[in-house]
Short mmCIF file of C-alpha atoms and ligand atoms in Angstrom, two decimals:
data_model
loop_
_atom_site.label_atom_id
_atom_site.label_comp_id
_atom_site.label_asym_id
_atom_site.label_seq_id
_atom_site.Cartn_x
_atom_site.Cartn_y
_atom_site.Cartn_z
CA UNK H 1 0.00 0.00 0.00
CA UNK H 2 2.75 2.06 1.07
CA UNK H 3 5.12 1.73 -1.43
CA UNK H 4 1.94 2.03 -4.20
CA UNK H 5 0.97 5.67 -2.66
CA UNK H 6 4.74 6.47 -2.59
CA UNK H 7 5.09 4.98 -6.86
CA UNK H 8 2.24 8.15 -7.43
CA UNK H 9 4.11 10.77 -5.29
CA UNK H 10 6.45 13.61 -6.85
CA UNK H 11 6.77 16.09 -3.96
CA UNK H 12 9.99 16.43 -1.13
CA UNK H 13 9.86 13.51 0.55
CA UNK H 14 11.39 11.69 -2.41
CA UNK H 15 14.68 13.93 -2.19
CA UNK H 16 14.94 12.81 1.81
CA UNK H 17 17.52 10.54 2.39
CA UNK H 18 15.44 9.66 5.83
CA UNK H 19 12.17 8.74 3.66
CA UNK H 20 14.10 5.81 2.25
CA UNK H 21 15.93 5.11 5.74
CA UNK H 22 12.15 4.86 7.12
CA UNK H 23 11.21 2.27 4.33
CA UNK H 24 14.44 0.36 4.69
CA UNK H 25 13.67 -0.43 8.26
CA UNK H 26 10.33 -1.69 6.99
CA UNK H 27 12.02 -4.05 5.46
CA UNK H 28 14.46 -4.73 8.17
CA UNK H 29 14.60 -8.70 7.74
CA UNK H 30 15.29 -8.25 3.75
CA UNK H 31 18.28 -6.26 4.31
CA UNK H 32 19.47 -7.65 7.47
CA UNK H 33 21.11 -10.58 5.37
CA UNK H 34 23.20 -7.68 3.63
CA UNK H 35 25.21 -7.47 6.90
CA UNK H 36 27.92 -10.54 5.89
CA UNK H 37 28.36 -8.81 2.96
CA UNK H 38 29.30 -5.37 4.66
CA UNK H 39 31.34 -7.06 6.77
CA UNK H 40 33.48 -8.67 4.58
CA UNK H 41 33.68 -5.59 2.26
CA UNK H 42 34.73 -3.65 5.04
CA UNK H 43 31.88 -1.19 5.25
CA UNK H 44 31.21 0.12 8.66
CA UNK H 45 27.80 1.38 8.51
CA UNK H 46 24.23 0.11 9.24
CA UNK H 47 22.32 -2.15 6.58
CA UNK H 48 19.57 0.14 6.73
CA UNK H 49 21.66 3.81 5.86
CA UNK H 50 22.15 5.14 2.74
CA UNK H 51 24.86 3.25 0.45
CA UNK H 52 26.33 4.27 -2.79
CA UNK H 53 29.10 4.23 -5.21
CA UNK H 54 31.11 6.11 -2.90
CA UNK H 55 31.31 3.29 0.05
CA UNK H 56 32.98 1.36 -2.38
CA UNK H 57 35.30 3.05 -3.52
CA UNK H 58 39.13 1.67 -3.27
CA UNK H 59 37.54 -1.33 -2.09
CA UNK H 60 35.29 -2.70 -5.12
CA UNK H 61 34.93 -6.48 -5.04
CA UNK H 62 37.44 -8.45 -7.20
CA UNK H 63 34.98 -10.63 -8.83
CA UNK H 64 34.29 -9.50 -12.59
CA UNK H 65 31.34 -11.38 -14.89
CA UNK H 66 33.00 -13.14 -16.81
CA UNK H 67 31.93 -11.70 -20.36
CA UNK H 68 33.23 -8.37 -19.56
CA UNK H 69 36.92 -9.78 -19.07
CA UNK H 70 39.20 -8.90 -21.76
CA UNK H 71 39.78 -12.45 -22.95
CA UNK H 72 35.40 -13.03 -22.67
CA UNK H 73 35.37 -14.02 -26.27
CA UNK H 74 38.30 -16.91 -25.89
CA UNK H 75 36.76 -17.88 -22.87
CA UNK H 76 32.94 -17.97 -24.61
CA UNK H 77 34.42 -20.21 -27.61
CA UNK H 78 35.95 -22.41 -25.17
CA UNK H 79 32.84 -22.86 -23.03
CA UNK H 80 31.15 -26.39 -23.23
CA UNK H 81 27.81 -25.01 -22.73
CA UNK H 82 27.85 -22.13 -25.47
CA UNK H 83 29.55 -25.06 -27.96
CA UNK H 84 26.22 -26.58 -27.24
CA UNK H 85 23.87 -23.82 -28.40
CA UNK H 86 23.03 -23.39 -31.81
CA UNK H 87 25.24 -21.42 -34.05
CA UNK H 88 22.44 -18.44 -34.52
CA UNK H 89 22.55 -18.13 -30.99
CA UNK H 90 26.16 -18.56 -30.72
CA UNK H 91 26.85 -15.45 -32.76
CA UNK H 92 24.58 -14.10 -30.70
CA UNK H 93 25.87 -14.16 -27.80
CA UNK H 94 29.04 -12.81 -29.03
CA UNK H 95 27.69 -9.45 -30.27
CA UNK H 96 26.76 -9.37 -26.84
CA UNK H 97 30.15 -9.57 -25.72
CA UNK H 98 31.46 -6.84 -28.40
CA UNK H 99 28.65 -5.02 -28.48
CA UNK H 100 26.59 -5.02 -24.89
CA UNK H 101 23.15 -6.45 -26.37
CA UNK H 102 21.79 -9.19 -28.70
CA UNK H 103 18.34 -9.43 -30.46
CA UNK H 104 15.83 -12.60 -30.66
CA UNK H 105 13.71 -11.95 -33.37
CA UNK H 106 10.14 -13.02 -32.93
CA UNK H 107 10.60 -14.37 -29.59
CA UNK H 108 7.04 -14.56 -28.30
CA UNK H 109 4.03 -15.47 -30.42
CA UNK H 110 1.63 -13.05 -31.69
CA UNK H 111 -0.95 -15.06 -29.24
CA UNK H 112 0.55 -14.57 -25.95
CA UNK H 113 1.53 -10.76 -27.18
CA UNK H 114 -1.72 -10.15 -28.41
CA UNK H 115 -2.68 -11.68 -24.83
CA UNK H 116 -0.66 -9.28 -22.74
CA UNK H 117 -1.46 -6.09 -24.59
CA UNK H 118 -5.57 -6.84 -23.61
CA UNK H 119 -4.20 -7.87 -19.99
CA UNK H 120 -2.86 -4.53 -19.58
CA UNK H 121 -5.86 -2.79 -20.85
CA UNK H 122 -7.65 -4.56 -18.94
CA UNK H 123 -5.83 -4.02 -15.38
CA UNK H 124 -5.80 -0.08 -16.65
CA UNK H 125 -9.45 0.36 -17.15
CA UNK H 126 -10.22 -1.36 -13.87
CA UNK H 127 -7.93 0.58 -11.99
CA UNK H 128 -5.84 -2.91 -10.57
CA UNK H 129 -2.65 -1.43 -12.18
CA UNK H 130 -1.59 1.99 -12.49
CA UNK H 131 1.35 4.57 -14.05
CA UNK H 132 3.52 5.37 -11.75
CA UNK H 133 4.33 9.22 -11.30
CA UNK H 134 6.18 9.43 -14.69
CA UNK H 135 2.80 8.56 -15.98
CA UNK H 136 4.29 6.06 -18.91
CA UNK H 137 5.40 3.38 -16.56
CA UNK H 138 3.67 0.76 -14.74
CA UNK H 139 5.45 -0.35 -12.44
CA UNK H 140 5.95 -4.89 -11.43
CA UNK H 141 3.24 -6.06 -13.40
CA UNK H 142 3.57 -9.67 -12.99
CA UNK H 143 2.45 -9.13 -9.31
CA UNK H 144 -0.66 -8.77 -10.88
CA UNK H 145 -1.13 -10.89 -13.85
CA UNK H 146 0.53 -14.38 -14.52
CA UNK H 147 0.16 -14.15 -18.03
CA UNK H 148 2.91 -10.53 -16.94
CA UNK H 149 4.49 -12.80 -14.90
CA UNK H 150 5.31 -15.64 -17.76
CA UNK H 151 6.93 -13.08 -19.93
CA UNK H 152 9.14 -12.06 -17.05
CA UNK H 153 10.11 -16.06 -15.80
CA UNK H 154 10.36 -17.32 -19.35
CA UNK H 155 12.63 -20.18 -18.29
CA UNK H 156 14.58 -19.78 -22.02
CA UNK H 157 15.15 -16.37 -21.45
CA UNK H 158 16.18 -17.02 -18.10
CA UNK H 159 18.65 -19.60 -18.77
CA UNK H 160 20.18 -17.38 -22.02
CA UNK H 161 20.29 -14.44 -18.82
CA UNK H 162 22.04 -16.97 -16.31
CA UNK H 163 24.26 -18.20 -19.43
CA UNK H 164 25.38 -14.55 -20.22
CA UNK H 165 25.78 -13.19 -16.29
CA UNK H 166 27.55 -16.54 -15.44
CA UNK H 167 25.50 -16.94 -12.65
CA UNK H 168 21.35 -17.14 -12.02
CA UNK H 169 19.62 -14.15 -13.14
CA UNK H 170 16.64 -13.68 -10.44
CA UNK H 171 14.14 -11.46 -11.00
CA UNK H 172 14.07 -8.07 -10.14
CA UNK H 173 11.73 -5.81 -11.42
CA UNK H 174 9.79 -4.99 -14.74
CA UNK H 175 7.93 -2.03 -16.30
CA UNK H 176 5.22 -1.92 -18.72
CA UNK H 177 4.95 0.87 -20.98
CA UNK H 178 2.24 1.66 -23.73
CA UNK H 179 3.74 4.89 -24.83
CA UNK H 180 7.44 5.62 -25.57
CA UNK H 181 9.42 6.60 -22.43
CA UNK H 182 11.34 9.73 -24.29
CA UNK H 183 13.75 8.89 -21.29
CA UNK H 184 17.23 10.67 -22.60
CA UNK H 185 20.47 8.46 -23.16
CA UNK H 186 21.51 6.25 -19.63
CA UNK H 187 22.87 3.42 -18.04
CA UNK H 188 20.47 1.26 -16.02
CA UNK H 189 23.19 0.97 -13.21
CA UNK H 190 22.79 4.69 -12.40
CA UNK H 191 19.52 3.09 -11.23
CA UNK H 192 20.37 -0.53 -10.18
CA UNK H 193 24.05 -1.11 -9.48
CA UNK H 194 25.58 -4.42 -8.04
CA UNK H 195 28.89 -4.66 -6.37
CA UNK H 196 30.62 -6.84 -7.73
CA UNK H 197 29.70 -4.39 -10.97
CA UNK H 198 27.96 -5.46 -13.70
CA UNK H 199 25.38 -8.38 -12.76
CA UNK H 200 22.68 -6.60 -13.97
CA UNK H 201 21.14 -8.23 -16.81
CA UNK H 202 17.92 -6.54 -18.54
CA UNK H 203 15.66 -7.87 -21.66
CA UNK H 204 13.21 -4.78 -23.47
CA UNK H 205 10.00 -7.15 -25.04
CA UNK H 206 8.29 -5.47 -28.36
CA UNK H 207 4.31 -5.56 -27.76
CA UNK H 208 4.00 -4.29 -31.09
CA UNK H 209 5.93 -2.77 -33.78
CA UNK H 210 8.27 -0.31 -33.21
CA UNK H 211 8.86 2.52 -35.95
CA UNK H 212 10.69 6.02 -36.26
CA UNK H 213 7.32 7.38 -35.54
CA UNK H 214 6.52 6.07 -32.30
CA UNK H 215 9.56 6.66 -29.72
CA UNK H 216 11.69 3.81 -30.36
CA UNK H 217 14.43 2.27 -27.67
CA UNK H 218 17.90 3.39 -29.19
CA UNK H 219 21.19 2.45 -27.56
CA UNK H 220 24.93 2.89 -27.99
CA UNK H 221 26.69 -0.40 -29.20
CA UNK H 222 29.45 -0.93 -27.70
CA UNK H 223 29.07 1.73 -24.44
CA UNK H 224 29.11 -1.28 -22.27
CA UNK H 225 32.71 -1.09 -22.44
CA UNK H 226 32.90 2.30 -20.83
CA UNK H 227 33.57 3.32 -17.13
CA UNK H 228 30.44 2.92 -14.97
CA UNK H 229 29.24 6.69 -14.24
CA UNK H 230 28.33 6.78 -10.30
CA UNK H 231 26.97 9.76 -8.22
CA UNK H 232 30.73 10.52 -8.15
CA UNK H 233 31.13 11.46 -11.93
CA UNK H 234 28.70 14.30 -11.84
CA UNK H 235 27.33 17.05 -9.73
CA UNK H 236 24.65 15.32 -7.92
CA UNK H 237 23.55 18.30 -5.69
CA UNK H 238 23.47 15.30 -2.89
CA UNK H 239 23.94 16.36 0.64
CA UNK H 240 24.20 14.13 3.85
CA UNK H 241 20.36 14.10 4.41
CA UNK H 242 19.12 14.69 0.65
CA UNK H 243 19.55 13.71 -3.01
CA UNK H 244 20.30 16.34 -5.36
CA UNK H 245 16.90 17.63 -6.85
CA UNK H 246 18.19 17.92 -10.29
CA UNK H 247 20.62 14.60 -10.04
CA UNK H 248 18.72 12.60 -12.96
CA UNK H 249 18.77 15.62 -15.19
CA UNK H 250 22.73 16.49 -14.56
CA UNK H 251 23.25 12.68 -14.94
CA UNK H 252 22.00 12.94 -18.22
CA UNK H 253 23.95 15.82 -19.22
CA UNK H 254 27.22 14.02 -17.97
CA UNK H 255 26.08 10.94 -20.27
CA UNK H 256 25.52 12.97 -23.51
CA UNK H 257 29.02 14.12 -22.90
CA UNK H 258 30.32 10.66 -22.44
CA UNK H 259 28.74 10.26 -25.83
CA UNK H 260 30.25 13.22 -27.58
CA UNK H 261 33.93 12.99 -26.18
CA UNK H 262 33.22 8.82 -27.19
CA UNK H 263 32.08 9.56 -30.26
CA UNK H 264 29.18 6.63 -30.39
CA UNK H 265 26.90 5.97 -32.89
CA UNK H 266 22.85 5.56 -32.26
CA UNK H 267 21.16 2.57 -32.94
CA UNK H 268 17.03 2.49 -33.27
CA UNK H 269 15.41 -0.80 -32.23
CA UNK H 270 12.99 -0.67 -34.76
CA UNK H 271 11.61 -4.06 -33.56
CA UNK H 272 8.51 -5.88 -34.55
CA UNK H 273 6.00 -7.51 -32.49
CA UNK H 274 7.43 -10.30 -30.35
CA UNK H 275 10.76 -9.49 -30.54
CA UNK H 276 13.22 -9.55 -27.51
CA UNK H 277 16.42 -7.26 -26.78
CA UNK H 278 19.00 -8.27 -24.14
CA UNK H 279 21.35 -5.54 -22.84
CA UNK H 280 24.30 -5.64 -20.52
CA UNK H 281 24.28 -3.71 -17.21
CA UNK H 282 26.28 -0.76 -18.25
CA UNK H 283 24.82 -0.44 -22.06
CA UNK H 284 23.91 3.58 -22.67
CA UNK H 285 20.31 3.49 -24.06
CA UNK H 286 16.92 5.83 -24.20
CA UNK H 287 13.81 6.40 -25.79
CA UNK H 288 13.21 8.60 -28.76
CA UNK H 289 10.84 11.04 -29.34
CA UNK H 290 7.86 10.24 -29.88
CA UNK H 291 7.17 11.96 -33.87
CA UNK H 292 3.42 11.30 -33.59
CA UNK H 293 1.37 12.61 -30.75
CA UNK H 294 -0.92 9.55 -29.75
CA UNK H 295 0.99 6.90 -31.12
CA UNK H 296 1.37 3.73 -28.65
CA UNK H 297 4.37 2.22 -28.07
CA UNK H 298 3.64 -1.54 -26.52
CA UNK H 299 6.78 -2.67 -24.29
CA UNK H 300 7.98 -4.97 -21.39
CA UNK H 301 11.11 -3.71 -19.57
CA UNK H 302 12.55 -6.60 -17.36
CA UNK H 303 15.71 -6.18 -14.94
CA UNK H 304 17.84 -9.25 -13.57
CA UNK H 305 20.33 -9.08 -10.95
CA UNK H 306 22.79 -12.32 -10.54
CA UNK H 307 22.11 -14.33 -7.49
CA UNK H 308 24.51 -13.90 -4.45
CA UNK H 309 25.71 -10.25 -5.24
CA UNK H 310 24.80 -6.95 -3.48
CA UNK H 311 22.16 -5.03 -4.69
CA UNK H 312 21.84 -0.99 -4.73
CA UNK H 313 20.03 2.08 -6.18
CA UNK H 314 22.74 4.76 -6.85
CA UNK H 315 20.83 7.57 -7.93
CA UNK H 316 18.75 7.20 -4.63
CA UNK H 317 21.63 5.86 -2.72
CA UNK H 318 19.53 3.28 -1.11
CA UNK H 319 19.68 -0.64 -0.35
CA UNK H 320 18.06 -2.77 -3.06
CA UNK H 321 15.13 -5.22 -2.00
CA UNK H 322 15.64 -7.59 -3.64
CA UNK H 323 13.60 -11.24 -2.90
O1 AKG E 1 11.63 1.65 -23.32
C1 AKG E 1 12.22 2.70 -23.35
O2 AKG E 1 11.93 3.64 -24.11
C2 AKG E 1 13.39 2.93 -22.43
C3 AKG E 1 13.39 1.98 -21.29
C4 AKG E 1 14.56 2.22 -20.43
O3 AKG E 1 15.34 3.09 -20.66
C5 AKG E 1 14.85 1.39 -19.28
O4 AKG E 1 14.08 0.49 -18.97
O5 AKG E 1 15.88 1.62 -18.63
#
């Protein structure tokens, strides 16, 4: 109930660092098995205070997933389980490594896509789901509808996500959309960062065709490769009890310049119906406008983290609660 009230809310109590404090000790037992974990990092603080970037810096966890090591692609090749996929997938998954994403065309039948897109209409109209205060996302769908909640467990899809983190990809969290976000160029791990970095997995399902016209996802090829951008990179405007009011918007900024000084080239996902896109933790991607007002945009956002790793929102420098 709570935490649906707070999804709606926009005003000052989303800057305070002690709002998220509050709802951290609400879920006290969740993050109370966090405390090994700060112990053997080091980190002398309560499970239940604000953590970012900055606590772990110096001191970041050895462990690196083992695609984004620099021999990944001798070490894919060499893999007994990748020699036993099929070829298509196999070159697959190596754009993934060069490239920080991978496509599966027509992934999920125009049925069960057809299926979802009426669930969601459905939950809309009868007020059981909701945007959240962005007004284009909905926020953990599948706690509402199984048919939500088959797209996000697919057990192929999981095991391709478990394959490419090198460890089980559990659920995490997954937005609906039905128009184009228009959300500017970023890294999901400004949003949901591990430590170890990088076991954050997410998969972006078409629910219809995309087209120029109607606020395609676009991403960076390649970005993945590129120093993670923390709280730390840009002026943040945080203080000791608040985050920085402007922090998303001067986030962006600092990304657009990583793009510039990069020079990276824009990709649109001009997908069709069906079709799935996997993307690597630190992949730079957005929305595009939207070039005709009214025009849906049908689309499942799902995020992974790897099992066994610590979990954290950087932006609002908070614990993760994760399952
Ligand atoms: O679907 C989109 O337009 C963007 C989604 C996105 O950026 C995200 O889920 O992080």
């Amino acid at each position: 109930m709570f935490s649906r009230l707070f999804q709606k809310y926009t005003g000052f109590l989303r800057n305070l660092k002690a709002s998220y404090v509050i709802n951290n000790l609400m879920h006290a037992a969740q993050l109370r098995r966090n405390q090994a974990f700060y112990k053997q990092m080091g980190l002398k603080k309560s499970v239940f205070s604000p953590i970012g970037a900055r606590d772990f810096e110096g001191r970041h966890h050895p462990d690196i997933p083992w695609l984004d090591r620099p021999n990944a692609l001798q070490r894919l090749e060499e893999d007994l389980t990748f020699q036993a996929f099929e070829p298509r997938l196999q070159t697959k998954f190596r754009q993934f490594v060069t490239d920080g994403y991978l496509v599966l065309e027509n992934f999920f039948p125009r049925e069960e896509t057809d299926q979802l897109v009426a669930e969601v209409e459905g939950l809309l109209n009868s007020g059981k789901t909701a945007y959240n205060y962005t007004g284009r996302k909905i926020f953990n769908l599948p706690a509402q509808s199984d048919l939500a909640n088959r797209f996000y467990r697919h057990p192929t899809l999981l095991s391709y996500l478990s394959f490419l983190l090198g460890k089980p990809a559990l659920p995490f969290q997954s937005m609906n959309f039905t128009l184009g976000s228009e959300q500017r160029a970023h890294s999901d791990s400004i949003h949901m960062m591990t430590e170890p970095q990088g076991y954050l997995i997410a998969t972006w399902i078409a629910l219809e065709d995309c087209t120029e016209e109607n606020g395609p996802l676009f991403y960076y090829p390649g970005s993945h490769r590129l120093p993670y951008v923390t709280t730390q990179d840009y002026d943040s405007g945080n203080t000791f009890f608040t985050i920085g009011e402007h922090s998303n918007r001067h986030y962006e900024d600092k990304i657009a310049e990583v793009i510039a000084q990069n020079d990276l080239k824009k990709q649109l996902f001009l997908a069709k119906r069906g079709d799935v896109l996997i993307w690597h933790a630190n992949l730079l991607h957005g929305g595009n406008p939207i070039l005709r007002p009214g025009v849906t945009r049908k689309s499942m956002v799902c995020h992974y983290f790897a099992e066994g790793v610590f979990c954290y929102h950087e932006m609002s420098q908070r614990p993760a609660l994760t399952r």
